[in-house]
Structure formats: structure tokens, C-alpha cells
PDB file of C-alpha atoms and ligand atoms in Angstrom:
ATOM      1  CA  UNK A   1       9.349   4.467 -16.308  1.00 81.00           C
ATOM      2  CA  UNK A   2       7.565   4.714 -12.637  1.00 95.00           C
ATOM      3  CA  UNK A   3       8.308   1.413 -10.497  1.00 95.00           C
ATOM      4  CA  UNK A   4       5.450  -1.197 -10.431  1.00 97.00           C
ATOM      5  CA  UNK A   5       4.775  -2.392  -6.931  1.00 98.00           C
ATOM      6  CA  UNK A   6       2.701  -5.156  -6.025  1.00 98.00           C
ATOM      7  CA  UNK A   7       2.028  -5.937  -2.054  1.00 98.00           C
ATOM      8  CA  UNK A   8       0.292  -8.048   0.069  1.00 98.00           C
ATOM      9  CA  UNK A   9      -1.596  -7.464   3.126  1.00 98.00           C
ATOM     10  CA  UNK A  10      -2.114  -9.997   5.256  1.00 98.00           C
ATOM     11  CA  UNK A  11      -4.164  -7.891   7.805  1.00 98.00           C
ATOM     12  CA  UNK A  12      -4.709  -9.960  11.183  1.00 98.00           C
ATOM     13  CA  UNK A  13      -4.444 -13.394   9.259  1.00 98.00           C
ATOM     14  CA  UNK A  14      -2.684 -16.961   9.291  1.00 98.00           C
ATOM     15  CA  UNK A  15      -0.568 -18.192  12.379  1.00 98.00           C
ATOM     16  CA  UNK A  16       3.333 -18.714  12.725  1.00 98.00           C
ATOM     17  CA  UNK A  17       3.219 -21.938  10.052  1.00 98.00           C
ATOM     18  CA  UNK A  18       0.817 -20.766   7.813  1.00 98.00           C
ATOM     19  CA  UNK A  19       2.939 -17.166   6.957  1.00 98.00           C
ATOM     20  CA  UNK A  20       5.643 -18.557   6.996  1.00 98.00           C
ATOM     21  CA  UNK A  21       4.664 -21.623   4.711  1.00 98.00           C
ATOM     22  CA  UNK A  22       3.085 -18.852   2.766  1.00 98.00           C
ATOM     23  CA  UNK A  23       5.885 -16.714   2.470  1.00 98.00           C
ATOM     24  CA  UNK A  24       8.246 -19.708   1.531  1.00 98.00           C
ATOM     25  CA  UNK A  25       5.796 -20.596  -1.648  1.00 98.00           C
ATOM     26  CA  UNK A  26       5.972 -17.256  -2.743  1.00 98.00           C
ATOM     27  CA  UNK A  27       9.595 -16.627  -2.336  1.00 98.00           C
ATOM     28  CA  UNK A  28       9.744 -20.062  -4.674  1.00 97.00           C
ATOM     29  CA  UNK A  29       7.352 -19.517  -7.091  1.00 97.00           C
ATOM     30  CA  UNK A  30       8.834 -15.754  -7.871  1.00 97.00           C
ATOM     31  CA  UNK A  31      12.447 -17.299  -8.103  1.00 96.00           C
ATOM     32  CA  UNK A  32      10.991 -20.295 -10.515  1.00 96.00           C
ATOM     33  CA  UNK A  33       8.814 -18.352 -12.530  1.00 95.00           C
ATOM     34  CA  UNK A  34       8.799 -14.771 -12.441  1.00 96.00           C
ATOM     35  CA  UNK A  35      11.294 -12.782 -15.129  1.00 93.00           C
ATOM     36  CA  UNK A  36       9.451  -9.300 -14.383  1.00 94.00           C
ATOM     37  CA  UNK A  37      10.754  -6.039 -12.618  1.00 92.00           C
ATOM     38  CA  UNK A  38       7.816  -5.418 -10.266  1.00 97.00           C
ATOM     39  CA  UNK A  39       8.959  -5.309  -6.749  1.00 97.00           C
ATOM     40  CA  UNK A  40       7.128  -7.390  -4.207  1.00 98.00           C
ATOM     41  CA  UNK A  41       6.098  -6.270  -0.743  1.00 98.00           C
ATOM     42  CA  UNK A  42       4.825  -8.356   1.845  1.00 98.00           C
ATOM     43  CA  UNK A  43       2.621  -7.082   4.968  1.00 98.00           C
ATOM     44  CA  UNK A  44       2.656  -9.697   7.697  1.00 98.00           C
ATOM     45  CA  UNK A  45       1.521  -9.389  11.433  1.00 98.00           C
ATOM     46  CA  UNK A  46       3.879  -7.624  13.508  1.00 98.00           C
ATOM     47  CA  UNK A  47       4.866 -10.617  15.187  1.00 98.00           C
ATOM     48  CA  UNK A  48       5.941 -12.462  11.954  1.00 98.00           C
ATOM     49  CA  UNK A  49       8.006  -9.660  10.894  1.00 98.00           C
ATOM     50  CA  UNK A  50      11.356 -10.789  11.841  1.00 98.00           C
ATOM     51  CA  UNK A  51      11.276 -14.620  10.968  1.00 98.00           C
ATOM     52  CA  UNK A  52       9.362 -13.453   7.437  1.00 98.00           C
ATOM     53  CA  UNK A  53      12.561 -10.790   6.842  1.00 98.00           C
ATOM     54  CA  UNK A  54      15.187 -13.671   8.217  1.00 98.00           C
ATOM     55  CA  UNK A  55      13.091 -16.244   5.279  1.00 98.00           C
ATOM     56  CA  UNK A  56      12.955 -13.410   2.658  1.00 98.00           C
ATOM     57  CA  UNK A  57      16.540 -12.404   2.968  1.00 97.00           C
ATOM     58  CA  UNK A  58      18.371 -12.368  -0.424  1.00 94.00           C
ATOM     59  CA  UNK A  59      15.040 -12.546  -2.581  1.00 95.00           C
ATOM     60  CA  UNK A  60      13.613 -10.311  -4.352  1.00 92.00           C
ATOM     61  CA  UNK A  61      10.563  -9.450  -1.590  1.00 98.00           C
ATOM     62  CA  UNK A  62      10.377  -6.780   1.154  1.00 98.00           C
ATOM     63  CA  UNK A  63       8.657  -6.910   4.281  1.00 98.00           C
ATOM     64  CA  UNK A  64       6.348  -4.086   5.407  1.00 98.00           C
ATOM     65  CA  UNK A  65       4.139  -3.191   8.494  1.00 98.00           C
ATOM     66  CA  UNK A  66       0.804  -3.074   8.190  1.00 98.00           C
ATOM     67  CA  UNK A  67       1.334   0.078  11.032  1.00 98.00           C
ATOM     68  CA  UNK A  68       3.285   2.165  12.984  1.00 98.00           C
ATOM     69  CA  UNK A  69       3.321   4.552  15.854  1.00 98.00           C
ATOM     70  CA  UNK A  70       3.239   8.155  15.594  1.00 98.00           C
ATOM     71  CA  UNK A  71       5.492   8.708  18.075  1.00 98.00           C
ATOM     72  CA  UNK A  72       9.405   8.037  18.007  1.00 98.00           C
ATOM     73  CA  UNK A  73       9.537   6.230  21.899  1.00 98.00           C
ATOM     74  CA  UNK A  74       8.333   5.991  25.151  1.00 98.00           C
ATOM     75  CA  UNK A  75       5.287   4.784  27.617  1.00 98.00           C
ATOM     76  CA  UNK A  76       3.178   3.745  24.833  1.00 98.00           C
ATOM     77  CA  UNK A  77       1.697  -0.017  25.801  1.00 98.00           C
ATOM     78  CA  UNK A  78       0.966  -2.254  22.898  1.00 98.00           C
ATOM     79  CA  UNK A  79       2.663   0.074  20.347  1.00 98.00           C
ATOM     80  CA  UNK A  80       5.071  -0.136  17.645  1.00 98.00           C
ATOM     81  CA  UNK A  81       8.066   2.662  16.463  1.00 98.00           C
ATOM     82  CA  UNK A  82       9.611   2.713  13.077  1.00 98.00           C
ATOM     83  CA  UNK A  83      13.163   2.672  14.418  1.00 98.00           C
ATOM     84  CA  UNK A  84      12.016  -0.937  16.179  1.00 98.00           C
ATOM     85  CA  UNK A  85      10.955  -1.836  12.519  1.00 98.00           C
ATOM     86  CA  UNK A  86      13.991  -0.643  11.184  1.00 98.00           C
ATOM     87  CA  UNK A  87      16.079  -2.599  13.728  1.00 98.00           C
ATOM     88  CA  UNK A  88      14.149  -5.776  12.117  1.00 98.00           C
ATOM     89  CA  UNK A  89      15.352  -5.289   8.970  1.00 98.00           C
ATOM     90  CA  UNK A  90      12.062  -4.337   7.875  1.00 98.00           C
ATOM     91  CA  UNK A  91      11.912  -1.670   4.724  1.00 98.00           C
ATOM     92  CA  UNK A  92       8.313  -0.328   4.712  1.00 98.00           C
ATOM     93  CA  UNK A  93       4.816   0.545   6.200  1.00 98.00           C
ATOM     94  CA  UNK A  94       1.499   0.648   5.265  1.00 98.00           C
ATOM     95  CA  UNK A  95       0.203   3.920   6.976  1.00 98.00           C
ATOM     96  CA  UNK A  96      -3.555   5.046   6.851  1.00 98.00           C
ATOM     97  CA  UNK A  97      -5.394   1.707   5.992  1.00 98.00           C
ATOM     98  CA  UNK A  98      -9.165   2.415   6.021  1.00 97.00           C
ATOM     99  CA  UNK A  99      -9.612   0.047   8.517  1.00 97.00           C
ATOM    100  CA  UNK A 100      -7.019   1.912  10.795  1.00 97.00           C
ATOM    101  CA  UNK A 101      -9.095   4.782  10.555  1.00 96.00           C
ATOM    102  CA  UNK A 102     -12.378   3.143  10.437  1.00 95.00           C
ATOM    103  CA  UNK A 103     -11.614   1.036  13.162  1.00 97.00           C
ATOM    104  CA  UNK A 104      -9.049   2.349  15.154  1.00 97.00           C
ATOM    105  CA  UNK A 105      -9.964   6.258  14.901  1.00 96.00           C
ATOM    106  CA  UNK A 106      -6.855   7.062  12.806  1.00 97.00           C
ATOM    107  CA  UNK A 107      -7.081  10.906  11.796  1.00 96.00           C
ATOM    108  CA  UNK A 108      -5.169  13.003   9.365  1.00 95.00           C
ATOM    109  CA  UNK A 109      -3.126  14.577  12.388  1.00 95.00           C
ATOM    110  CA  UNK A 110      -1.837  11.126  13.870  1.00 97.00           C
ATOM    111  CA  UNK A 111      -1.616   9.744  10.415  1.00 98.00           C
ATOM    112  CA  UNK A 112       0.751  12.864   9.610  1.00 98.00           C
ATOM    113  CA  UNK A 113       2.814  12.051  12.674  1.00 98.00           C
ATOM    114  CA  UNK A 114       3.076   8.513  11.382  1.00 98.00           C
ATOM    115  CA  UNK A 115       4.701   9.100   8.232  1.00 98.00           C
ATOM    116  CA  UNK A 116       6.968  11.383   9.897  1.00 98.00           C
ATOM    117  CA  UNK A 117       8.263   8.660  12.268  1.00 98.00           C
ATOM    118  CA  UNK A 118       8.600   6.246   9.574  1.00 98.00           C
ATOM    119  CA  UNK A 119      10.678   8.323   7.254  1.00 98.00           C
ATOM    120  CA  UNK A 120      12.801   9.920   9.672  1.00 98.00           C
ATOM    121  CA  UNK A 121      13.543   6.389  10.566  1.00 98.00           C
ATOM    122  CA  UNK A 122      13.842   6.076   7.116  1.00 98.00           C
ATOM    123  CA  UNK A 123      11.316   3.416   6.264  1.00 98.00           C
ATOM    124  CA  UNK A 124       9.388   3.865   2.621  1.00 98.00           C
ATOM    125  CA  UNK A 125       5.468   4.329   3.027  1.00 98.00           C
ATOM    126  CA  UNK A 126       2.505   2.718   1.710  1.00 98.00           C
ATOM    127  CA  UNK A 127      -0.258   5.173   2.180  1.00 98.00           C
ATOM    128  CA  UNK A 128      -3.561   4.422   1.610  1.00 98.00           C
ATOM    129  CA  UNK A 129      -6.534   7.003   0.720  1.00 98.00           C
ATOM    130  CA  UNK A 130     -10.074   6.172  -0.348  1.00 98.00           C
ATOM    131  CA  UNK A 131     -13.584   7.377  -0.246  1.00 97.00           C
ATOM    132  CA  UNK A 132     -16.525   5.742   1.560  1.00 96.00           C
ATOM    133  CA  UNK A 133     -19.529   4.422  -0.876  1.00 95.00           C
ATOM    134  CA  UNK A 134     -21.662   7.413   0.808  1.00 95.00           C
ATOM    135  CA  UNK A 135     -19.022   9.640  -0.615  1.00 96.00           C
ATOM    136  CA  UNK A 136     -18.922   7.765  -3.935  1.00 96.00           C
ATOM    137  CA  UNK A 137     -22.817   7.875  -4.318  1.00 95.00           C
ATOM    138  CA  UNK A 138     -22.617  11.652  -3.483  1.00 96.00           C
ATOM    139  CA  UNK A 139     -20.217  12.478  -6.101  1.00 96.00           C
ATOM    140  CA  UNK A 140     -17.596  14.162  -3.602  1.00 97.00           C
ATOM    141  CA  UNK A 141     -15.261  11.114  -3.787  1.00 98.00           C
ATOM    142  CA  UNK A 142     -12.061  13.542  -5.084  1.00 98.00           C
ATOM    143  CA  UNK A 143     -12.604  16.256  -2.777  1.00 98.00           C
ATOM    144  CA  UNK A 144     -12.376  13.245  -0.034  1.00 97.00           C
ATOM    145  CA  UNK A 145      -8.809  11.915  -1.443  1.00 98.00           C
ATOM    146  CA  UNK A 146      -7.649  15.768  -1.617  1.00 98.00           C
ATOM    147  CA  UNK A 147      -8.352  16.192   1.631  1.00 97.00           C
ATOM    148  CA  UNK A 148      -6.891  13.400   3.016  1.00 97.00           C
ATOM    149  CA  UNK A 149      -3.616  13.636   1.339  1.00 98.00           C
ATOM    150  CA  UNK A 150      -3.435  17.674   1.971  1.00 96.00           C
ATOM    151  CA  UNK A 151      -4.184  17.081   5.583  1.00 96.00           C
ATOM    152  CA  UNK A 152      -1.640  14.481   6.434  1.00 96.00           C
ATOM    153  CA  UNK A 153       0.792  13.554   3.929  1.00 97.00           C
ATOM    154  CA  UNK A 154       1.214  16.588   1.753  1.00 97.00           C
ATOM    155  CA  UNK A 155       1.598  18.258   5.003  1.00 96.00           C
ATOM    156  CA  UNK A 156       4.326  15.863   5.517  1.00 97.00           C
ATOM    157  CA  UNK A 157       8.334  17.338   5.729  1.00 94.00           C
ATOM    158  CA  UNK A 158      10.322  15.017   3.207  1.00 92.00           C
ATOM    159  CA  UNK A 159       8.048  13.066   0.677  1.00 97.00           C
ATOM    160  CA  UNK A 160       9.328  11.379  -2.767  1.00 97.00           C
ATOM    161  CA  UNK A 161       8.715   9.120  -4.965  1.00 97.00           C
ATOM    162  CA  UNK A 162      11.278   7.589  -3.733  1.00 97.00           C
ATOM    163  CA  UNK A 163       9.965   7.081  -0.082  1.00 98.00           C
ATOM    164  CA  UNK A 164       6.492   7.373  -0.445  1.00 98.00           C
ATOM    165  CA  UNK A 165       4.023   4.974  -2.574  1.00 98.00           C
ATOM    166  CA  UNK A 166       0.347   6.019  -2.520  1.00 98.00           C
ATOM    167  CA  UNK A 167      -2.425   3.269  -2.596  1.00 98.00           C
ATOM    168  CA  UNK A 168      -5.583   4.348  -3.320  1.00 98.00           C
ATOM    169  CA  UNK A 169      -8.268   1.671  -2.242  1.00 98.00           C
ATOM    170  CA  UNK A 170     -12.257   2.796  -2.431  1.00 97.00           C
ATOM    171  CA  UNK A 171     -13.342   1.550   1.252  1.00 96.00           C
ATOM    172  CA  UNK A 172     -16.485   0.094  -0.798  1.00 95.00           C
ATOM    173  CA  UNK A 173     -13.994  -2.147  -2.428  1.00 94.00           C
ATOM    174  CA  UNK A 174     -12.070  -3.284   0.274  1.00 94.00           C
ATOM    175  CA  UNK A 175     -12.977  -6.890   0.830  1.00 88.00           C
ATOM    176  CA  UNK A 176     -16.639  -6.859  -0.739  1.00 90.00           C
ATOM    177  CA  UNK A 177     -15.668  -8.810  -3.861  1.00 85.00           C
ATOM    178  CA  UNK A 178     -16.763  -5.255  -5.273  1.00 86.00           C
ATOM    179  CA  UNK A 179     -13.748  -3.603  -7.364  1.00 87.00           C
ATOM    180  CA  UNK A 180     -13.966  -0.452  -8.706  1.00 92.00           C
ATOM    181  CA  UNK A 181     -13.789  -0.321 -12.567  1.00 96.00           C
ATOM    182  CA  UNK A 182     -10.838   0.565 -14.526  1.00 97.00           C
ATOM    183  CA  UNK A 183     -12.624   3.682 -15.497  1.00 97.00           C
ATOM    184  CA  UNK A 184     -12.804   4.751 -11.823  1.00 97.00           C
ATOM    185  CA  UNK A 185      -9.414   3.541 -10.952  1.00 98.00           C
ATOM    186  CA  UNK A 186      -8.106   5.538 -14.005  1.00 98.00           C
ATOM    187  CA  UNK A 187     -10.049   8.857 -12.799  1.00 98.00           C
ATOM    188  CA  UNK A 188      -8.977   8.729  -9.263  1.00 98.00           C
ATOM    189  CA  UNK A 189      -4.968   7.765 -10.315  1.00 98.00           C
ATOM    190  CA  UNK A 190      -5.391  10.852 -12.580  1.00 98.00           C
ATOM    191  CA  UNK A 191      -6.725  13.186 -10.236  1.00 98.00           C
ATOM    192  CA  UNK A 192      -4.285  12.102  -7.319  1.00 98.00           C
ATOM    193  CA  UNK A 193      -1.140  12.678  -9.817  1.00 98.00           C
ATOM    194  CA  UNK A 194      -2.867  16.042 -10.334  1.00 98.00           C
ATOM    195  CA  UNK A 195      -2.832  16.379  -7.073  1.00 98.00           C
ATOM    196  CA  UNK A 196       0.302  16.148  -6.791  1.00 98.00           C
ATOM    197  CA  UNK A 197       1.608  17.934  -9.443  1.00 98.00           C
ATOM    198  CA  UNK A 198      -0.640  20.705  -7.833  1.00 97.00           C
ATOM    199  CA  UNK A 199       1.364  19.810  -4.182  1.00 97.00           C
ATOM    200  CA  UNK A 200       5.044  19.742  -5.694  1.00 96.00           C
ATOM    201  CA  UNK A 201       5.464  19.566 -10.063  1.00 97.00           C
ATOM    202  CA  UNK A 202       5.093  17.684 -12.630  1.00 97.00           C
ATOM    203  CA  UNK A 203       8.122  16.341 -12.983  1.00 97.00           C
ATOM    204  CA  UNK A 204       7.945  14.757  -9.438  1.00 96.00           C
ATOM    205  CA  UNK A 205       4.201  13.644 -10.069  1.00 97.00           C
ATOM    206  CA  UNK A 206       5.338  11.402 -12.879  1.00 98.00           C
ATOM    207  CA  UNK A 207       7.503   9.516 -10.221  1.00 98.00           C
ATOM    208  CA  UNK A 208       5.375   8.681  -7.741  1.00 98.00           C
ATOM    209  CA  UNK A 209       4.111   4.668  -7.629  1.00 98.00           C
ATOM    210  CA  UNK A 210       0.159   4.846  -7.233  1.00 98.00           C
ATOM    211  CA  UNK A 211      -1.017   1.748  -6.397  1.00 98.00           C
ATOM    212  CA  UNK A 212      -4.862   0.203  -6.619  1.00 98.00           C
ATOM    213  CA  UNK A 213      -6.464  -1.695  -3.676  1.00 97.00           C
ATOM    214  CA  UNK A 214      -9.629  -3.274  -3.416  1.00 96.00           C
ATOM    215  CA  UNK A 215     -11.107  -6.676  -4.591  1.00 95.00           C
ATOM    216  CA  UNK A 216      -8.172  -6.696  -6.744  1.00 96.00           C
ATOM    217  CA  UNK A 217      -7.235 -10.330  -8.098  1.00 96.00           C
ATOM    218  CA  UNK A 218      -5.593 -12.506 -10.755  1.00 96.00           C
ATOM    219  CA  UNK A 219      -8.655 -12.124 -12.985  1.00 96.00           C
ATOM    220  CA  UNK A 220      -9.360  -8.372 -13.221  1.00 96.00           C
ATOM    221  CA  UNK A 221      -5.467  -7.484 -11.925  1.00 97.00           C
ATOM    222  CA  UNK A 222      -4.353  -7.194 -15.889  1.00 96.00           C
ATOM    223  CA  UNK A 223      -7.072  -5.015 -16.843  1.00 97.00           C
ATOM    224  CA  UNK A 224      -6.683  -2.718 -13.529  1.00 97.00           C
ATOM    225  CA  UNK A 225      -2.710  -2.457 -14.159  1.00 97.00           C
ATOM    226  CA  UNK A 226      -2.899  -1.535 -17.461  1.00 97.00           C
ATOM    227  CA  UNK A 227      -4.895   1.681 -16.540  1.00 98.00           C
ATOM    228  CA  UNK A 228      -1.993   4.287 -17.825  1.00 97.00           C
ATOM    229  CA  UNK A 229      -1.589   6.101 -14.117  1.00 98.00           C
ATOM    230  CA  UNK A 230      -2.027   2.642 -12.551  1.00 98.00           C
ATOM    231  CA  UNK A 231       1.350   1.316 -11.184  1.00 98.00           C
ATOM    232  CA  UNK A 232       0.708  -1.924  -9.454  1.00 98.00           C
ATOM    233  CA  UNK A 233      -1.975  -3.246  -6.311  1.00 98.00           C
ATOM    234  CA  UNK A 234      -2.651  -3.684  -2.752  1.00 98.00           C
ATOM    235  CA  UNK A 235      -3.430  -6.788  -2.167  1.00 98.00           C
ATOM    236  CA  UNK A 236      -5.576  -7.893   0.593  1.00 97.00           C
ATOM    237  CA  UNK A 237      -7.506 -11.283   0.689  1.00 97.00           C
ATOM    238  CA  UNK A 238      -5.858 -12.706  -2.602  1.00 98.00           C
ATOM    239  CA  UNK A 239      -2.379 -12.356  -1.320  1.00 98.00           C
ATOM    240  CA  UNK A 240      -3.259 -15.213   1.095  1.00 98.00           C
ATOM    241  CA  UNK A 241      -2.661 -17.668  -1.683  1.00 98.00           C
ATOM    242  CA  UNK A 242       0.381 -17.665  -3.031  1.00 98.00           C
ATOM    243  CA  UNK A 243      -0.807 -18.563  -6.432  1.00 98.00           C
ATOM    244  CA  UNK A 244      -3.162 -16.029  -6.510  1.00 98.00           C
ATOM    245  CA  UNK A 245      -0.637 -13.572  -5.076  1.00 98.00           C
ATOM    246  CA  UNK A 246       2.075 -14.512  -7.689  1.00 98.00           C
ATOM    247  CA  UNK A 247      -0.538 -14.606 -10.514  1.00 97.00           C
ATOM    248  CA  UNK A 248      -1.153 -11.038 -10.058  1.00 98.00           C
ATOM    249  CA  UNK A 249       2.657  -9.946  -9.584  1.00 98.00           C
ATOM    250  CA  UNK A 250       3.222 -11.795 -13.194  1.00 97.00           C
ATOM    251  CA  UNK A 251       0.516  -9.426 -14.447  1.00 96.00           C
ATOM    252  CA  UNK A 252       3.961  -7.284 -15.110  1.00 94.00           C
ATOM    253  CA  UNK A 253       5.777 -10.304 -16.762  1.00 81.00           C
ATOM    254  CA  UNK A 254       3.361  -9.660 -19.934  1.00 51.00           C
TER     255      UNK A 254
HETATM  256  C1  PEP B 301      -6.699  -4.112   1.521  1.00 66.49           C
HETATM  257  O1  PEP B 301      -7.193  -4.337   2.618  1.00 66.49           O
HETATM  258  O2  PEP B 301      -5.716  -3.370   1.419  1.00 66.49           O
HETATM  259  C2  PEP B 301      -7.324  -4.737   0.360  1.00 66.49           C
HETATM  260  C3  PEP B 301      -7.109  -4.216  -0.813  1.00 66.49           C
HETATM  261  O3  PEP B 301      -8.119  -5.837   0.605  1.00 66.49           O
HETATM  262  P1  PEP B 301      -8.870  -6.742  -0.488  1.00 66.49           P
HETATM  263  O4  PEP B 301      -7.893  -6.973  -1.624  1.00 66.49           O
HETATM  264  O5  PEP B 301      -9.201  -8.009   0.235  1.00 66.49           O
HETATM  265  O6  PEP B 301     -10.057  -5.978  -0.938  1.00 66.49           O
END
């Protein structure tokens, strides 16, 4: 049985009281309500990170990054390394957002470095592939996703399923209200586990936790997760709300 994963990304929102009020209600409602054996990830701002692990400590959620620097240390301003994470008591990352590569001209060689920062410091990954609409409307969407994972994370030195979740998130779907349908979710899932099995074996493949993002929330979450190569979400604007949030993570409970 693969692990089912649901996470939140709280991109650049809420302010000290806000995540951390957020973060209490959740940390409540899961220990009041919630009987399932999904794990629960949180992605805060970097500068929430250590009161949100300090709150979180002895429930059942982990805190991630929402990024990372490729390299290990140094005279890089305004950056981030995975062994400062680590020191936080923080157990993941979320490498290769879309908007990180949109936005911030991520590429498949720094995003390769990234990952091998964060395991050798021996946080777990989050990475996130995806295919632009243009790409959906021109029918090369799984070439895109093969190329992204061969050119950075399947180029990658020590990747399980035991250190390494994949999130696949359609950039058309991220934040648009616009989610893809469980038909395309399936078909993408399926072809990345191919993919994989392709990379490394079978065997392995049937480990690894693939993860939807995109528009994802406590209405069409049940239908999404119960996509046979769909193992849980990444959550974006409906992990804001905690009972939206928890809603979705109880998706598992049925
Ligand atoms: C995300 O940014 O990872 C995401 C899935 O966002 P949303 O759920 O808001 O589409």
C-alpha cells in the first residue's frame, strides 16, 4: 500500500498570527477528528518555519519548504540551504513549483542541484512537474513531464520512494479554479509511474507517492484521490482554511 500524502502550500500568504492561528486549527481539528493514515505536510513561508515546527511538534504534521538552494553554503544573499532547514527541524521541500520556474527562471540543471542539496542533507522532496495549457492544447503534455523528470530528478544520485514524492500539478490548473479531470489526472499518474518503472523497475515504481495539484478542493478531492495511481494532493489556495484543508485530508478517512 503506497503512502497517501496530503500538503499544503501556503505560497507567499498569511502573516505571523494568521499561520500560526492556522496551523493551530489544523493541528486540532486532525487530533479531534481525523482516524486516517494520510500524512500531513505543511508548506509555510520560510520565516514561519521554525515557530510552525516548535507548534507542530508531537502531531501528526510535518513542515516543508516551499524552496531551497542549490548550493550547500556560502555568499549567496537572500538564500536558503537544506542543512539550515534541517537545523529547524524541518523534514521536507517542495522543489520545482511552476511558479519557481515560471517566475523565478528555475531550470532542470538548478532544479537537479536542488534535490541534491536537500537529500544529501537528508530532507524528503516534493517535486512538482506539469505541462503548460499550450502544451496541453498541443497534445505534447507527456513528452513535457518526461523531460522534466529525466533532466533533473531522474538524473538525480539517490532517489526513493522513500525520499522523494512527485506532485504533478498542470500549470493551467494551478490557481484558475480549473482542475484537470480525473481522466487526465489518471493518464498523467500512469504515464509518470511508467516513467519510472522505465527510469528504475517496477517494483520501485509501485512505491513512489504521486501526488495531484491544481484547483484541488474538498468537493472534487474524493473523486481525484480515488484515481488508482493517485496518492494524495498539493494543496494550494484551499489549504488556507483549515476546514477546507482538513476536509480534503479526511478524503482518506472514507
Ligand atoms: C499549488 O500551487 O501547488 C496549487 C496546487 O495551488 P492551487 O491548489 O491553489 O491550485
Amino acid at each position: 500500500m503506497r503512502k497517501k500524502i496530503v500538503a499544503g502550500n501556503w505560497k507567499m500568504n498569511l502573516d505571523r498570527n494568521s499561520a500560526l492561528s492556522l496551523a493551530t486549527e489544523i493541528k486540532g481539528m486532525l487530533a479531534d477528528e481525523y482516524t486516517g493514515t494520510a500524512e500531513v505536510i505543511i508548506a509555510p513561508s520560510f520565516v514561519f518555519l521554525g515557530s510552525l515546527v516548535q507548534l507542530l511538534k508531537g502531531s501528526t504534521v510535518s513542515v516543508a519548504a516551499q524552496n531551497c538552494a542549490a548550493e550547500k553554503e556560502g555568499a549567496f544573499t537572500g538564500e536558503v540551504s537544506a542543512d539550515m532547514l534541517v537545523s529547524m527541524g524541518v523534514t521536507h521541500v517542495i522543489i520545482g513549483h511552476s511558479e519557481r520556474r515560471s517566475i523565478f527562471q528555475e531550470t532542470n540543471s538548478s532544479l537537479k542541484e536542488k534535490v541534491e542539496r536537500a537529500h544529501e542533507a537528508g530532507l524528503k522532496i516534493i517535486f512538482c512537474v506539469g505541462e503548460s495549457l499550450d502544451n496541453r492544447e498541443s497534445g505534447n503534455y507527456i513528452d513535457v513531464v518526461r523531460d522534466q523528470l529525466s533532466a533533473s530528478l531522474f538524473s538525480c544520485k539517490s532517489v526513493n520512494p522513500e525520499n522523494t514524492i512527485i506532485a504533478y500539478e498542470p500549470v493551467w490548473a494551478i490557481g484558475t479554479g480549473k482542475t484537470a479531470s480525473p481522466d487526465q489526472v489518471q493518464e498523467m499518474h500512469c504515464e509518470i509511474r511508467k516513467m519510472i518503472t522505465q527510469k528504475y523497475s517496477h517494483d520501485l515504481a509501485e512505491k513512489f507517492t504521486i501526488l495531484y495539484g491544481g484547483s484541488c478542493n474538498e468537493k472534487n478531492a474524493s473523486e481525484i484521490f480515488g484515481q488508482a495511481d493517485v496518492d494524495g494532493g498539493l494543496i494550494g489556495g484551499a489549504s488556507l482554511k483549515s476546514r477546507s484543508f482538513v476536509s480534503i485530508i479526511k478524503t482518506y478517512n472514507r
